[in-house]
Amino acid sequence: METRGSRRSLLLPVAVLLVLAALAGVLTLAARGRAEPPRAVRPLPSGPAPVDLASRVDDYTADFAADGLYTAPDAAQRRAVADGVLGALDGQSEQAGKALARAGYRLTEFTEAATGRRVAEIADITATAGSRGWGRVYLDLSARTNWSVQVPHPVSDARTEALGVELFRAAPGGVLVLAGAHRRAGADGSSDVAHRTDTVFAAVVEALTGRGLPGIQVHGFDEGSLPGQDAVVSGGAGQAGPAAELTAASLGRSGYAVCRAWREKCGQLGGTTNVEGRFAAGVGVPWLHVELGNGLRTEPARRAVVAGVLAETARSWGPRP
């Protein structure tokens, strides 16, 4: 027969076991809490992946051809893009975006993979961008903007677009202005932005030059048209200043034969009819016209040397006052 005392003796071990089980559960939860922190404290992703500007520009220019498409912009469209570039230059991204939208352009920012710098891209986003051929602009946001590299004939002057990217990377504070079509794509030479004032390219370069930014415009020539020379350096329609002297001397020290247009006959390669150069001369802003033989543009090692020389020139201008 079970007594009250015997029931108490049976309940005591059971109670002890229940207490021990509860303690074990608490300890297990505590251990798990230490091993796996709450999801809320994990760091968020750092943002989009960096962008390789060289690949981006190569993708953009891949379809440029002499039989490609080009549509001339009107004055309002040219002004809208130029105003957008100036707004971005001043750090007024909202104002810049509104101006660019009037021409079907957009301002975006990314981290450039090779340099780690923040870069702004100003690009045509319309469905007809490929047929308009108005070009792109890249601004280095990591430093105060104080110079530009201008590429008026990408693909047509083979690999000048690659040289433009390398120079843009090599010296901080630059603006890369890139034409958006082959120089022969437009009817009656309308897409040759080095010799037409009614282009987005010319409007942007004039806006930058009007702000006092010196410029380097890169071109290419067939060595057969000027035997014995690897490069031609000039001030275009303006006087050759210290930048031209520095560039010619540095290219010469690098082992290249340089024709100095301000004191030698360099055929038709002096850039005296270049419209961006004429504008710069008119407002008294330093501007450099550089013609490069095929090997200096298409061979990566030689192109890198040229980019280094031109970067030295860009740095010589120093920050704007």
PDB file of C-alpha atoms in Angstrom:
ATOM      1  CA  MET A   1       0.000   0.000   0.000  1.00  0.00           C
ATOM      2  CA  GLU A   2       1.357   3.417  -1.087  1.00  0.00           C
ATOM      3  CA  THR A   3       1.713   5.973   1.682  1.00  0.00           C
ATOM      4  CA  ARG A   4       1.971   9.788   1.600  1.00  0.00           C
ATOM      5  CA  GLY A   5       5.672   9.579   2.448  1.00  0.00           C
ATOM      6  CA  SER A   6       6.387   7.147  -0.389  1.00  0.00           C
ATOM      7  CA  ARG A   7       4.625   9.485  -2.889  1.00  0.00           C
ATOM      8  CA  ARG A   8       6.808  12.396  -1.700  1.00  0.00           C
ATOM      9  CA  SER A   9       9.933  10.269  -2.172  1.00  0.00           C
ATOM     10  CA  LEU A  10       8.912   9.529  -5.761  1.00  0.00           C
ATOM     11  CA  LEU A  11       8.055  13.173  -6.640  1.00  0.00           C
ATOM     12  CA  LEU A  12      11.357  14.615  -5.402  1.00  0.00           C
ATOM     13  CA  PRO A  13      13.618  12.981  -8.060  1.00  0.00           C
ATOM     14  CA  VAL A  14      11.151  13.937 -10.794  1.00  0.00           C
ATOM     15  CA  ALA A  15      11.211  17.580  -9.739  1.00  0.00           C
ATOM     16  CA  VAL A  16      14.982  17.567  -9.665  1.00  0.00           C
ATOM     17  CA  LEU A  17      15.087  16.123 -13.177  1.00  0.00           C
ATOM     18  CA  LEU A  18      12.698  18.787 -14.481  1.00  0.00           C
ATOM     19  CA  VAL A  19      14.795  21.570 -12.971  1.00  0.00           C
ATOM     20  CA  LEU A  20      17.988  20.154 -14.482  1.00  0.00           C
ATOM     21  CA  ALA A  21      16.339  19.879 -17.912  1.00  0.00           C
ATOM     22  CA  ALA A  22      15.195  23.489 -17.769  1.00  0.00           C
ATOM     23  CA  LEU A  23      18.697  24.651 -16.814  1.00  0.00           C
ATOM     24  CA  ALA A  24      20.173  22.681 -19.683  1.00  0.00           C
ATOM     25  CA  GLY A  25      17.804  24.364 -22.124  1.00  0.00           C
ATOM     26  CA  VAL A  26      18.727  27.803 -20.852  1.00  0.00           C
ATOM     27  CA  LEU A  27      22.438  27.032 -21.117  1.00  0.00           C
ATOM     28  CA  THR A  28      21.998  25.708 -24.666  1.00  0.00           C
ATOM     29  CA  LEU A  29      20.176  28.848 -25.798  1.00  0.00           C
ATOM     30  CA  ALA A  30      22.833  31.016 -24.208  1.00  0.00           C
ATOM     31  CA  ALA A  31      25.579  29.101 -26.000  1.00  0.00           C
ATOM     32  CA  ARG A  32      23.805  29.459 -29.318  1.00  0.00           C
ATOM     33  CA  GLY A  33      23.404  33.170 -28.724  1.00  0.00           C
ATOM     34  CA  ARG A  34      27.159  33.524 -28.284  1.00  0.00           C
ATOM     35  CA  ALA A  35      27.979  31.431 -31.360  1.00  0.00           C
ATOM     36  CA  GLU A  36      25.528  33.108 -33.773  1.00  0.00           C
ATOM     37  CA  PRO A  37      24.934  36.838 -33.269  1.00  0.00           C
ATOM     38  CA  PRO A  38      21.562  38.284 -34.193  1.00  0.00           C
ATOM     39  CA  ARG A  39      21.131  38.965 -37.914  1.00  0.00           C
ATOM     40  CA  ALA A  40      20.363  42.618 -37.219  1.00  0.00           C
ATOM     41  CA  VAL A  41      23.971  43.417 -36.254  1.00  0.00           C
ATOM     42  CA  ARG A  42      25.575  41.937 -39.373  1.00  0.00           C
ATOM     43  CA  PRO A  43      27.138  44.603 -41.633  1.00  0.00           C
ATOM     44  CA  LEU A  44      25.180  45.678 -44.681  1.00  0.00           C
ATOM     45  CA  PRO A  45      26.663  45.228 -48.184  1.00  0.00           C
ATOM     46  CA  SER A  46      29.091  48.009 -49.051  1.00  0.00           C
ATOM     47  CA  GLY A  47      27.337  48.891 -52.319  1.00  0.00           C
ATOM     48  CA  PRO A  48      27.582  48.139 -56.051  1.00  0.00           C
ATOM     49  CA  ALA A  49      30.750  46.558 -57.413  1.00  0.00           C
ATOM     50  CA  PRO A  50      33.417  48.907 -58.825  1.00  0.00           C
ATOM     51  CA  VAL A  51      33.273  49.695 -62.540  1.00  0.00           C
ATOM     52  CA  ASP A  52      36.198  49.151 -64.923  1.00  0.00           C
ATOM     53  CA  LEU A  53      36.118  52.366 -66.945  1.00  0.00           C
ATOM     54  CA  ALA A  54      38.306  50.953 -69.717  1.00  0.00           C
ATOM     55  CA  SER A  55      35.885  48.077 -70.313  1.00  0.00           C
ATOM     56  CA  ARG A  56      32.899  50.403 -70.081  1.00  0.00           C
ATOM     57  CA  VAL A  57      34.300  52.735 -72.723  1.00  0.00           C
ATOM     58  CA  ASP A  58      35.325  49.821 -74.952  1.00  0.00           C
ATOM     59  CA  ASP A  59      31.776  48.446 -74.756  1.00  0.00           C
ATOM     60  CA  TYR A  60      30.365  51.865 -75.587  1.00  0.00           C
ATOM     61  CA  THR A  61      32.581  52.419 -78.629  1.00  0.00           C
ATOM     62  CA  ALA A  62      32.540  48.831 -79.922  1.00  0.00           C
ATOM     63  CA  ASP A  63      29.941  49.532 -82.618  1.00  0.00           C
ATOM     64  CA  PHE A  64      31.298  52.870 -83.832  1.00  0.00           C
ATOM     65  CA  ALA A  65      31.731  52.689 -87.611  1.00  0.00           C
ATOM     66  CA  ALA A  66      32.057  54.975 -90.602  1.00  0.00           C
ATOM     67  CA  ASP A  67      28.665  53.796 -91.827  1.00  0.00           C
ATOM     68  CA  GLY A  68      27.094  54.207 -88.394  1.00  0.00           C
ATOM     69  CA  LEU A  69      24.313  56.552 -87.354  1.00  0.00           C
ATOM     70  CA  TYR A  70      24.462  60.132 -86.172  1.00  0.00           C
ATOM     71  CA  THR A  71      21.782  62.765 -85.590  1.00  0.00           C
ATOM     72  CA  ALA A  72      22.812  66.375 -85.103  1.00  0.00           C
ATOM     73  CA  PRO A  73      21.569  67.965 -81.839  1.00  0.00           C
ATOM     74  CA  ASP A  74      19.795  71.281 -81.743  1.00  0.00           C
ATOM     75  CA  ALA A  75      21.034  74.270 -79.759  1.00  0.00           C
ATOM     76  CA  ALA A  76      18.770  73.576 -76.766  1.00  0.00           C
ATOM     77  CA  GLN A  77      19.988  69.981 -76.497  1.00  0.00           C
ATOM     78  CA  ARG A  78      23.628  71.025 -76.710  1.00  0.00           C
ATOM     79  CA  ARG A  79      23.083  73.638 -74.025  1.00  0.00           C
ATOM     80  CA  ALA A  80      21.253  71.190 -71.750  1.00  0.00           C
ATOM     81  CA  VAL A  81      24.138  68.705 -71.723  1.00  0.00           C
ATOM     82  CA  ALA A  82      26.728  71.441 -71.235  1.00  0.00           C
ATOM     83  CA  ASP A  83      24.710  72.908 -68.340  1.00  0.00           C
ATOM     84  CA  GLY A  84      24.436  69.447 -66.802  1.00  0.00           C
ATOM     85  CA  VAL A  85      28.198  68.988 -66.963  1.00  0.00           C
ATOM     86  CA  LEU A  86      28.786  72.357 -65.307  1.00  0.00           C
ATOM     87  CA  GLY A  87      26.238  71.506 -62.616  1.00  0.00           C
ATOM     88  CA  ALA A  88      28.049  68.256 -61.888  1.00  0.00           C
ATOM     89  CA  LEU A  89      31.352  70.143 -61.867  1.00  0.00           C
ATOM     90  CA  ASP A  90      29.925  72.433 -59.183  1.00  0.00           C
ATOM     91  CA  GLY A  91      28.632  69.520 -57.096  1.00  0.00           C
ATOM     92  CA  GLN A  92      25.003  70.436 -57.841  1.00  0.00           C
ATOM     93  CA  SER A  93      23.832  66.945 -58.757  1.00  0.00           C
ATOM     94  CA  GLU A  94      20.106  67.723 -58.570  1.00  0.00           C
ATOM     95  CA  GLN A  95      20.457  70.789 -60.770  1.00  0.00           C
ATOM     96  CA  ALA A  96      22.676  68.825 -63.148  1.00  0.00           C
ATOM     97  CA  GLY A  97      20.160  66.009 -63.373  1.00  0.00           C
ATOM     98  CA  LYS A  98      17.341  68.358 -64.313  1.00  0.00           C
ATOM     99  CA  ALA A  99      19.396  69.992 -67.057  1.00  0.00           C
ATOM    100  CA  LEU A 100      20.545  66.657 -68.452  1.00  0.00           C
ATOM    101  CA  ALA A 101      17.025  65.251 -68.472  1.00  0.00           C
ATOM    102  CA  ARG A 102      16.029  67.918 -71.002  1.00  0.00           C
ATOM    103  CA  ALA A 103      18.358  66.240 -73.496  1.00  0.00           C
ATOM    104  CA  GLY A 104      17.658  62.646 -72.476  1.00  0.00           C
ATOM    105  CA  TYR A 105      20.872  62.328 -70.469  1.00  0.00           C
ATOM    106  CA  ARG A 106      21.456  61.117 -66.922  1.00  0.00           C
ATOM    107  CA  LEU A 107      24.099  61.581 -64.236  1.00  0.00           C
ATOM    108  CA  THR A 108      25.229  58.479 -62.323  1.00  0.00           C
ATOM    109  CA  GLU A 109      28.153  57.806 -60.010  1.00  0.00           C
ATOM    110  CA  PHE A 110      30.339  54.764 -59.431  1.00  0.00           C
ATOM    111  CA  THR A 111      33.674  53.709 -57.989  1.00  0.00           C
ATOM    112  CA  GLU A 112      36.272  53.215 -60.700  1.00  0.00           C
ATOM    113  CA  ALA A 113      37.908  49.810 -60.328  1.00  0.00           C
ATOM    114  CA  ALA A 114      41.510  50.666 -61.249  1.00  0.00           C
ATOM    115  CA  THR A 115      41.822  53.813 -59.121  1.00  0.00           C
ATOM    116  CA  GLY A 116      39.220  53.453 -56.375  1.00  0.00           C
ATOM    117  CA  ARG A 117      38.053  56.998 -57.156  1.00  0.00           C
ATOM    118  CA  ARG A 118      34.456  58.157 -57.363  1.00  0.00           C
ATOM    119  CA  VAL A 119      33.529  58.991 -60.945  1.00  0.00           C
ATOM    120  CA  ALA A 120      30.430  60.628 -62.422  1.00  0.00           C
ATOM    121  CA  GLU A 121      29.156  59.447 -65.783  1.00  0.00           C
ATOM    122  CA  ILE A 122      27.018  61.699 -67.963  1.00  0.00           C
ATOM    123  CA  ALA A 123      25.422  59.539 -70.640  1.00  0.00           C
ATOM    124  CA  ASP A 124      22.569  59.427 -73.135  1.00  0.00           C
ATOM    125  CA  ILE A 125      19.820  57.106 -71.858  1.00  0.00           C
ATOM    126  CA  THR A 126      17.259  57.529 -74.615  1.00  0.00           C
ATOM    127  CA  ALA A 127      16.101  54.638 -76.755  1.00  0.00           C
ATOM    128  CA  THR A 128      17.721  56.414 -79.701  1.00  0.00           C
ATOM    129  CA  ALA A 129      21.107  56.965 -78.030  1.00  0.00           C
ATOM    130  CA  GLY A 130      22.857  54.749 -80.566  1.00  0.00           C
ATOM    131  CA  SER A 131      21.522  56.727 -83.499  1.00  0.00           C
ATOM    132  CA  ARG A 132      22.108  60.141 -81.930  1.00  0.00           C
ATOM    133  CA  GLY A 133      25.816  59.564 -81.239  1.00  0.00           C
ATOM    134  CA  TRP A 134      26.316  62.534 -78.926  1.00  0.00           C
ATOM    135  CA  GLY A 135      28.943  61.070 -76.619  1.00  0.00           C
ATOM    136  CA  ARG A 136      29.669  60.779 -72.916  1.00  0.00           C
ATOM    137  CA  VAL A 137      31.483  62.679 -70.192  1.00  0.00           C
ATOM    138  CA  TYR A 138      33.300  61.312 -67.127  1.00  0.00           C
ATOM    139  CA  LEU A 139      34.289  63.470 -64.142  1.00  0.00           C
ATOM    140  CA  ASP A 140      36.747  62.529 -61.427  1.00  0.00           C
ATOM    141  CA  LEU A 141      34.950  63.375 -58.169  1.00  0.00           C
ATOM    142  CA  SER A 142      37.915  62.557 -55.945  1.00  0.00           C
ATOM    143  CA  ALA A 143      39.690  65.881 -56.468  1.00  0.00           C
ATOM    144  CA  ARG A 144      38.954  69.412 -57.591  1.00  0.00           C
ATOM    145  CA  THR A 145      38.479  69.414 -61.355  1.00  0.00           C
ATOM    146  CA  ASN A 146      41.231  71.325 -63.152  1.00  0.00           C
ATOM    147  CA  TRP A 147      41.859  69.839 -66.619  1.00  0.00           C
ATOM    148  CA  SER A 148      40.233  67.800 -69.385  1.00  0.00           C
ATOM    149  CA  VAL A 149      41.180  65.130 -71.896  1.00  0.00           C
ATOM    150  CA  GLN A 150      39.207  65.277 -75.126  1.00  0.00           C
ATOM    151  CA  VAL A 151      38.755  62.303 -77.483  1.00  0.00           C
ATOM    152  CA  PRO A 152      37.043  63.580 -80.646  1.00  0.00           C
ATOM    153  CA  HIS A 153      37.707  60.601 -82.929  1.00  0.00           C
ATOM    154  CA  PRO A 154      37.346  57.346 -80.951  1.00  0.00           C
ATOM    155  CA  VAL A 155      37.810  54.194 -83.050  1.00  0.00           C
ATOM    156  CA  SER A 156      38.492  56.335 -86.144  1.00  0.00           C
ATOM    157  CA  ASP A 157      41.808  57.346 -84.532  1.00  0.00           C
ATOM    158  CA  ALA A 158      42.385  53.825 -83.253  1.00  0.00           C
ATOM    159  CA  ARG A 159      42.600  53.419 -79.475  1.00  0.00           C
ATOM    160  CA  THR A 160      42.568  57.111 -78.661  1.00  0.00           C
ATOM    161  CA  GLU A 161      39.593  56.188 -76.499  1.00  0.00           C
ATOM    162  CA  ALA A 162      41.840  53.802 -74.525  1.00  0.00           C
ATOM    163  CA  LEU A 163      44.504  56.501 -74.210  1.00  0.00           C
ATOM    164  CA  GLY A 164      41.866  58.911 -72.930  1.00  0.00           C
ATOM    165  CA  VAL A 165      40.873  56.485 -70.179  1.00  0.00           C
ATOM    166  CA  GLU A 166      44.473  55.825 -69.168  1.00  0.00           C
ATOM    167  CA  LEU A 167      45.254  59.529 -68.997  1.00  0.00           C
ATOM    168  CA  PHE A 168      42.058  60.208 -67.035  1.00  0.00           C
ATOM    169  CA  ARG A 169      43.145  57.559 -64.522  1.00  0.00           C
ATOM    170  CA  ALA A 170      46.746  58.771 -64.323  1.00  0.00           C
ATOM    171  CA  ALA A 171      46.138  62.364 -63.172  1.00  0.00           C
ATOM    172  CA  PRO A 172      43.441  63.292 -60.627  1.00  0.00           C
ATOM    173  CA  GLY A 173      40.925  66.057 -61.137  1.00  0.00           C
ATOM    174  CA  GLY A 174      40.251  65.354 -64.807  1.00  0.00           C
ATOM    175  CA  VAL A 175      37.249  65.323 -67.126  1.00  0.00           C
ATOM    176  CA  LEU A 176      37.107  62.815 -69.979  1.00  0.00           C
ATOM    177  CA  VAL A 177      35.038  64.094 -72.915  1.00  0.00           C
ATOM    178  CA  LEU A 178      34.307  61.323 -75.399  1.00  0.00           C
ATOM    179  CA  ALA A 179      32.660  61.714 -78.804  1.00  0.00           C
ATOM    180  CA  GLY A 180      29.730  59.391 -79.454  1.00  0.00           C
ATOM    181  CA  ALA A 181      30.192  58.374 -83.080  1.00  0.00           C
ATOM    182  CA  HIS A 182      32.775  57.648 -85.756  1.00  0.00           C
ATOM    183  CA  ARG A 183      34.008  60.869 -87.349  1.00  0.00           C
ATOM    184  CA  ARG A 184      32.557  59.812 -90.726  1.00  0.00           C
ATOM    185  CA  ALA A 185      29.182  58.582 -89.460  1.00  0.00           C
ATOM    186  CA  GLY A 186      27.320  61.835 -90.007  1.00  0.00           C
ATOM    187  CA  ALA A 187      26.352  63.301 -93.365  1.00  0.00           C
ATOM    188  CA  ASP A 188      28.584  66.111 -94.678  1.00  0.00           C
ATOM    189  CA  GLY A 189      31.041  65.714 -91.793  1.00  0.00           C
ATOM    190  CA  SER A 190      28.455  66.538 -89.139  1.00  0.00           C
ATOM    191  CA  SER A 191      29.902  63.994 -86.682  1.00  0.00           C
ATOM    192  CA  ASP A 192      33.493  65.258 -86.949  1.00  0.00           C
ATOM    193  CA  VAL A 193      33.385  67.028 -83.607  1.00  0.00           C
ATOM    194  CA  ALA A 194      36.892  68.471 -83.942  1.00  0.00           C
ATOM    195  CA  HIS A 195      35.715  70.580 -86.863  1.00  0.00           C
ATOM    196  CA  ARG A 196      32.067  71.314 -86.036  1.00  0.00           C
ATOM    197  CA  THR A 197      30.765  73.731 -83.434  1.00  0.00           C
ATOM    198  CA  ASP A 198      27.193  72.375 -83.541  1.00  0.00           C
ATOM    199  CA  THR A 199      27.897  69.211 -81.522  1.00  0.00           C
ATOM    200  CA  VAL A 200      27.406  68.155 -77.915  1.00  0.00           C
ATOM    201  CA  PHE A 201      31.147  67.486 -77.729  1.00  0.00           C
ATOM    202  CA  ALA A 202      32.019  71.064 -78.732  1.00  0.00           C
ATOM    203  CA  ALA A 203      29.409  72.516 -76.365  1.00  0.00           C
ATOM    204  CA  VAL A 204      30.796  70.556 -73.396  1.00  0.00           C
ATOM    205  CA  VAL A 205      34.431  71.390 -74.171  1.00  0.00           C
ATOM    206  CA  GLU A 206      33.570  75.081 -74.604  1.00  0.00           C
ATOM    207  CA  ALA A 207      31.738  75.064 -71.262  1.00  0.00           C
ATOM    208  CA  LEU A 208      34.754  73.525 -69.519  1.00  0.00           C
ATOM    209  CA  THR A 209      37.207  75.833 -71.279  1.00  0.00           C
ATOM    210  CA  GLY A 210      35.031  78.792 -70.372  1.00  0.00           C
ATOM    211  CA  ARG A 211      35.543  77.817 -66.741  1.00  0.00           C
ATOM    212  CA  GLY A 212      39.298  78.038 -67.288  1.00  0.00           C
ATOM    213  CA  LEU A 213      40.040  74.309 -67.535  1.00  0.00           C
ATOM    214  CA  PRO A 214      43.067  73.574 -69.765  1.00  0.00           C
ATOM    215  CA  GLY A 215      42.594  70.706 -72.195  1.00  0.00           C
ATOM    216  CA  ILE A 216      44.540  67.975 -73.964  1.00  0.00           C
ATOM    217  CA  GLN A 217      42.987  66.710 -77.190  1.00  0.00           C
ATOM    218  CA  VAL A 218      44.351  63.399 -78.496  1.00  0.00           C
ATOM    219  CA  HIS A 219      44.404  62.373 -82.155  1.00  0.00           C
ATOM    220  CA  GLY A 220      46.015  59.743 -84.334  1.00  0.00           C
ATOM    221  CA  PHE A 221      47.805  59.805 -87.687  1.00  0.00           C
ATOM    222  CA  ASP A 222      49.271  57.328 -90.119  1.00  0.00           C
ATOM    223  CA  GLU A 223      53.059  57.487 -89.822  1.00  0.00           C
ATOM    224  CA  GLY A 224      53.258  57.358 -93.614  1.00  0.00           C
ATOM    225  CA  SER A 225      51.785  60.851 -93.790  1.00  0.00           C
ATOM    226  CA  LEU A 226      54.740  62.257 -91.821  1.00  0.00           C
ATOM    227  CA  PRO A 227      57.715  59.913 -92.221  1.00  0.00           C
ATOM    228  CA  GLY A 228      60.217  59.761 -89.416  1.00  0.00           C
ATOM    229  CA  GLN A 229      57.884  61.203 -86.780  1.00  0.00           C
ATOM    230  CA  ASP A 230      56.065  59.404 -83.953  1.00  0.00           C
ATOM    231  CA  ALA A 231      54.111  62.386 -82.634  1.00  0.00           C
ATOM    232  CA  VAL A 232      53.131  65.967 -83.385  1.00  0.00           C
ATOM    233  CA  VAL A 233      52.585  68.453 -80.563  1.00  0.00           C
ATOM    234  CA  SER A 234      51.015  71.876 -81.017  1.00  0.00           C
ATOM    235  CA  GLY A 235      48.932  74.551 -79.365  1.00  0.00           C
ATOM    236  CA  GLY A 236      46.402  74.416 -82.177  1.00  0.00           C
ATOM    237  CA  ALA A 237      45.317  77.890 -83.234  1.00  0.00           C
ATOM    238  CA  GLY A 238      46.909  79.363 -80.111  1.00  0.00           C
ATOM    239  CA  GLN A 239      50.475  79.911 -79.044  1.00  0.00           C
ATOM    240  CA  ALA A 240      52.430  76.901 -77.861  1.00  0.00           C
ATOM    241  CA  GLY A 241      53.058  77.424 -74.167  1.00  0.00           C
ATOM    242  CA  PRO A 242      54.910  75.593 -71.394  1.00  0.00           C
ATOM    243  CA  ALA A 243      52.582  72.583 -71.652  1.00  0.00           C
ATOM    244  CA  ALA A 244      53.505  72.013 -75.294  1.00  0.00           C
ATOM    245  CA  GLU A 245      57.216  72.359 -74.548  1.00  0.00           C
ATOM    246  CA  LEU A 246      56.956  69.985 -71.596  1.00  0.00           C
ATOM    247  CA  THR A 247      55.005  67.387 -73.556  1.00  0.00           C
ATOM    248  CA  ALA A 248      57.332  67.437 -76.554  1.00  0.00           C
ATOM    249  CA  ALA A 249      60.422  67.207 -74.371  1.00  0.00           C
ATOM    250  CA  SER A 250      59.007  64.338 -72.301  1.00  0.00           C
ATOM    251  CA  LEU A 251      57.986  62.361 -75.385  1.00  0.00           C
ATOM    252  CA  GLY A 252      61.468  62.938 -76.802  1.00  0.00           C
ATOM    253  CA  ARG A 253      63.124  61.657 -73.621  1.00  0.00           C
ATOM    254  CA  SER A 254      60.908  58.574 -73.899  1.00  0.00           C
ATOM    255  CA  GLY A 255      62.547  57.788 -77.212  1.00  0.00           C
ATOM    256  CA  TYR A 256      59.943  59.137 -79.640  1.00  0.00           C
ATOM    257  CA  ALA A 257      60.533  61.458 -82.572  1.00  0.00           C
ATOM    258  CA  VAL A 258      58.412  64.572 -82.020  1.00  0.00           C
ATOM    259  CA  CYS A 259      57.483  67.265 -84.503  1.00  0.00           C
ATOM    260  CA  ARG A 260      56.997  70.612 -82.740  1.00  0.00           C
ATOM    261  CA  ALA A 261      54.432  72.429 -84.856  1.00  0.00           C
ATOM    262  CA  TRP A 262      55.322  75.883 -83.520  1.00  0.00           C
ATOM    263  CA  ARG A 263      58.799  75.714 -85.048  1.00  0.00           C
ATOM    264  CA  GLU A 264      58.733  72.906 -87.619  1.00  0.00           C
ATOM    265  CA  LYS A 265      56.673  71.906 -90.626  1.00  0.00           C
ATOM    266  CA  CYS A 266      54.417  69.048 -89.519  1.00  0.00           C
ATOM    267  CA  GLY A 267      52.234  68.646 -92.580  1.00  0.00           C
ATOM    268  CA  GLN A 268      48.546  69.189 -91.876  1.00  0.00           C
ATOM    269  CA  LEU A 269      48.790  67.888 -88.312  1.00  0.00           C
ATOM    270  CA  GLY A 270      49.128  71.131 -86.369  1.00  0.00           C
ATOM    271  CA  GLY A 271      45.460  71.325 -85.341  1.00  0.00           C
ATOM    272  CA  THR A 272      45.090  74.944 -86.438  1.00  0.00           C
ATOM    273  CA  THR A 273      41.529  74.398 -87.746  1.00  0.00           C
ATOM    274  CA  ASN A 274      40.348  72.534 -84.640  1.00  0.00           C
ATOM    275  CA  VAL A 275      37.263  74.322 -83.288  1.00  0.00           C
ATOM    276  CA  GLU A 276      37.911  73.484 -79.620  1.00  0.00           C
ATOM    277  CA  GLY A 277      41.459  74.790 -79.993  1.00  0.00           C
ATOM    278  CA  ARG A 278      40.240  77.986 -81.608  1.00  0.00           C
ATOM    279  CA  PHE A 279      37.801  78.579 -78.770  1.00  0.00           C
ATOM    280  CA  ALA A 280      40.541  78.020 -76.170  1.00  0.00           C
ATOM    281  CA  ALA A 281      42.846  80.442 -77.982  1.00  0.00           C
ATOM    282  CA  GLY A 282      40.074  83.031 -78.043  1.00  0.00           C
ATOM    283  CA  VAL A 283      39.617  82.937 -74.271  1.00  0.00           C
ATOM    284  CA  GLY A 284      43.301  82.504 -73.446  1.00  0.00           C
ATOM    285  CA  VAL A 285      43.102  79.049 -71.845  1.00  0.00           C
ATOM    286  CA  PRO A 286      45.962  76.552 -72.324  1.00  0.00           C
ATOM    287  CA  TRP A 287      45.074  73.850 -74.836  1.00  0.00           C
ATOM    288  CA  LEU A 288      47.194  71.093 -76.315  1.00  0.00           C
ATOM    289  CA  HIS A 289      46.762  69.210 -79.607  1.00  0.00           C
ATOM    290  CA  VAL A 290      48.621  65.881 -79.698  1.00  0.00           C
ATOM    291  CA  GLU A 291      48.824  63.684 -82.797  1.00  0.00           C
ATOM    292  CA  LEU A 292      50.166  60.184 -82.235  1.00  0.00           C
ATOM    293  CA  GLY A 293      51.369  57.530 -84.626  1.00  0.00           C
ATOM    294  CA  ASN A 294      49.632  54.183 -84.715  1.00  0.00           C
ATOM    295  CA  GLY A 295      52.083  52.331 -82.481  1.00  0.00           C
ATOM    296  CA  LEU A 296      51.867  54.917 -79.709  1.00  0.00           C
ATOM    297  CA  ARG A 297      48.110  54.349 -79.526  1.00  0.00           C
ATOM    298  CA  THR A 298      47.603  50.671 -80.280  1.00  0.00           C
ATOM    299  CA  GLU A 299      50.543  49.049 -78.464  1.00  0.00           C
ATOM    300  CA  PRO A 300      49.653  48.928 -74.736  1.00  0.00           C
ATOM    301  CA  ALA A 301      53.191  49.452 -73.427  1.00  0.00           C
ATOM    302  CA  ARG A 302      53.861  52.481 -75.630  1.00  0.00           C
ATOM    303  CA  ARG A 303      50.386  53.880 -74.965  1.00  0.00           C
ATOM    304  CA  ALA A 304      51.065  53.661 -71.226  1.00  0.00           C
ATOM    305  CA  VAL A 305      54.237  55.711 -71.681  1.00  0.00           C
ATOM    306  CA  VAL A 306      52.313  58.378 -73.598  1.00  0.00           C
ATOM    307  CA  ALA A 307      49.592  58.451 -70.936  1.00  0.00           C
ATOM    308  CA  GLY A 308      52.279  58.985 -68.296  1.00  0.00           C
ATOM    309  CA  VAL A 309      53.801  61.867 -70.247  1.00  0.00           C
ATOM    310  CA  LEU A 310      50.432  63.563 -70.771  1.00  0.00           C
ATOM    311  CA  ALA A 311      49.543  63.036 -67.106  1.00  0.00           C
ATOM    312  CA  GLU A 312      52.703  64.930 -66.185  1.00  0.00           C
ATOM    313  CA  THR A 313      51.486  67.764 -68.398  1.00  0.00           C
ATOM    314  CA  ALA A 314      48.042  67.724 -66.786  1.00  0.00           C
ATOM    315  CA  ARG A 315      49.579  67.874 -63.313  1.00  0.00           C
ATOM    316  CA  SER A 316      51.766  70.806 -64.373  1.00  0.00           C
ATOM    317  CA  TRP A 317      48.674  72.991 -64.659  1.00  0.00           C
ATOM    318  CA  GLY A 318      48.013  72.595 -60.952  1.00  0.00           C
ATOM    319  CA  PRO A 319      44.682  73.354 -59.227  1.00  0.00           C
ATOM    320  CA  ARG A 320      42.453  76.099 -60.524  1.00  0.00           C
ATOM    321  CA  PRO A 321      42.465  79.321 -58.474  1.00  0.00           C
TER     322      PRO A 321
END
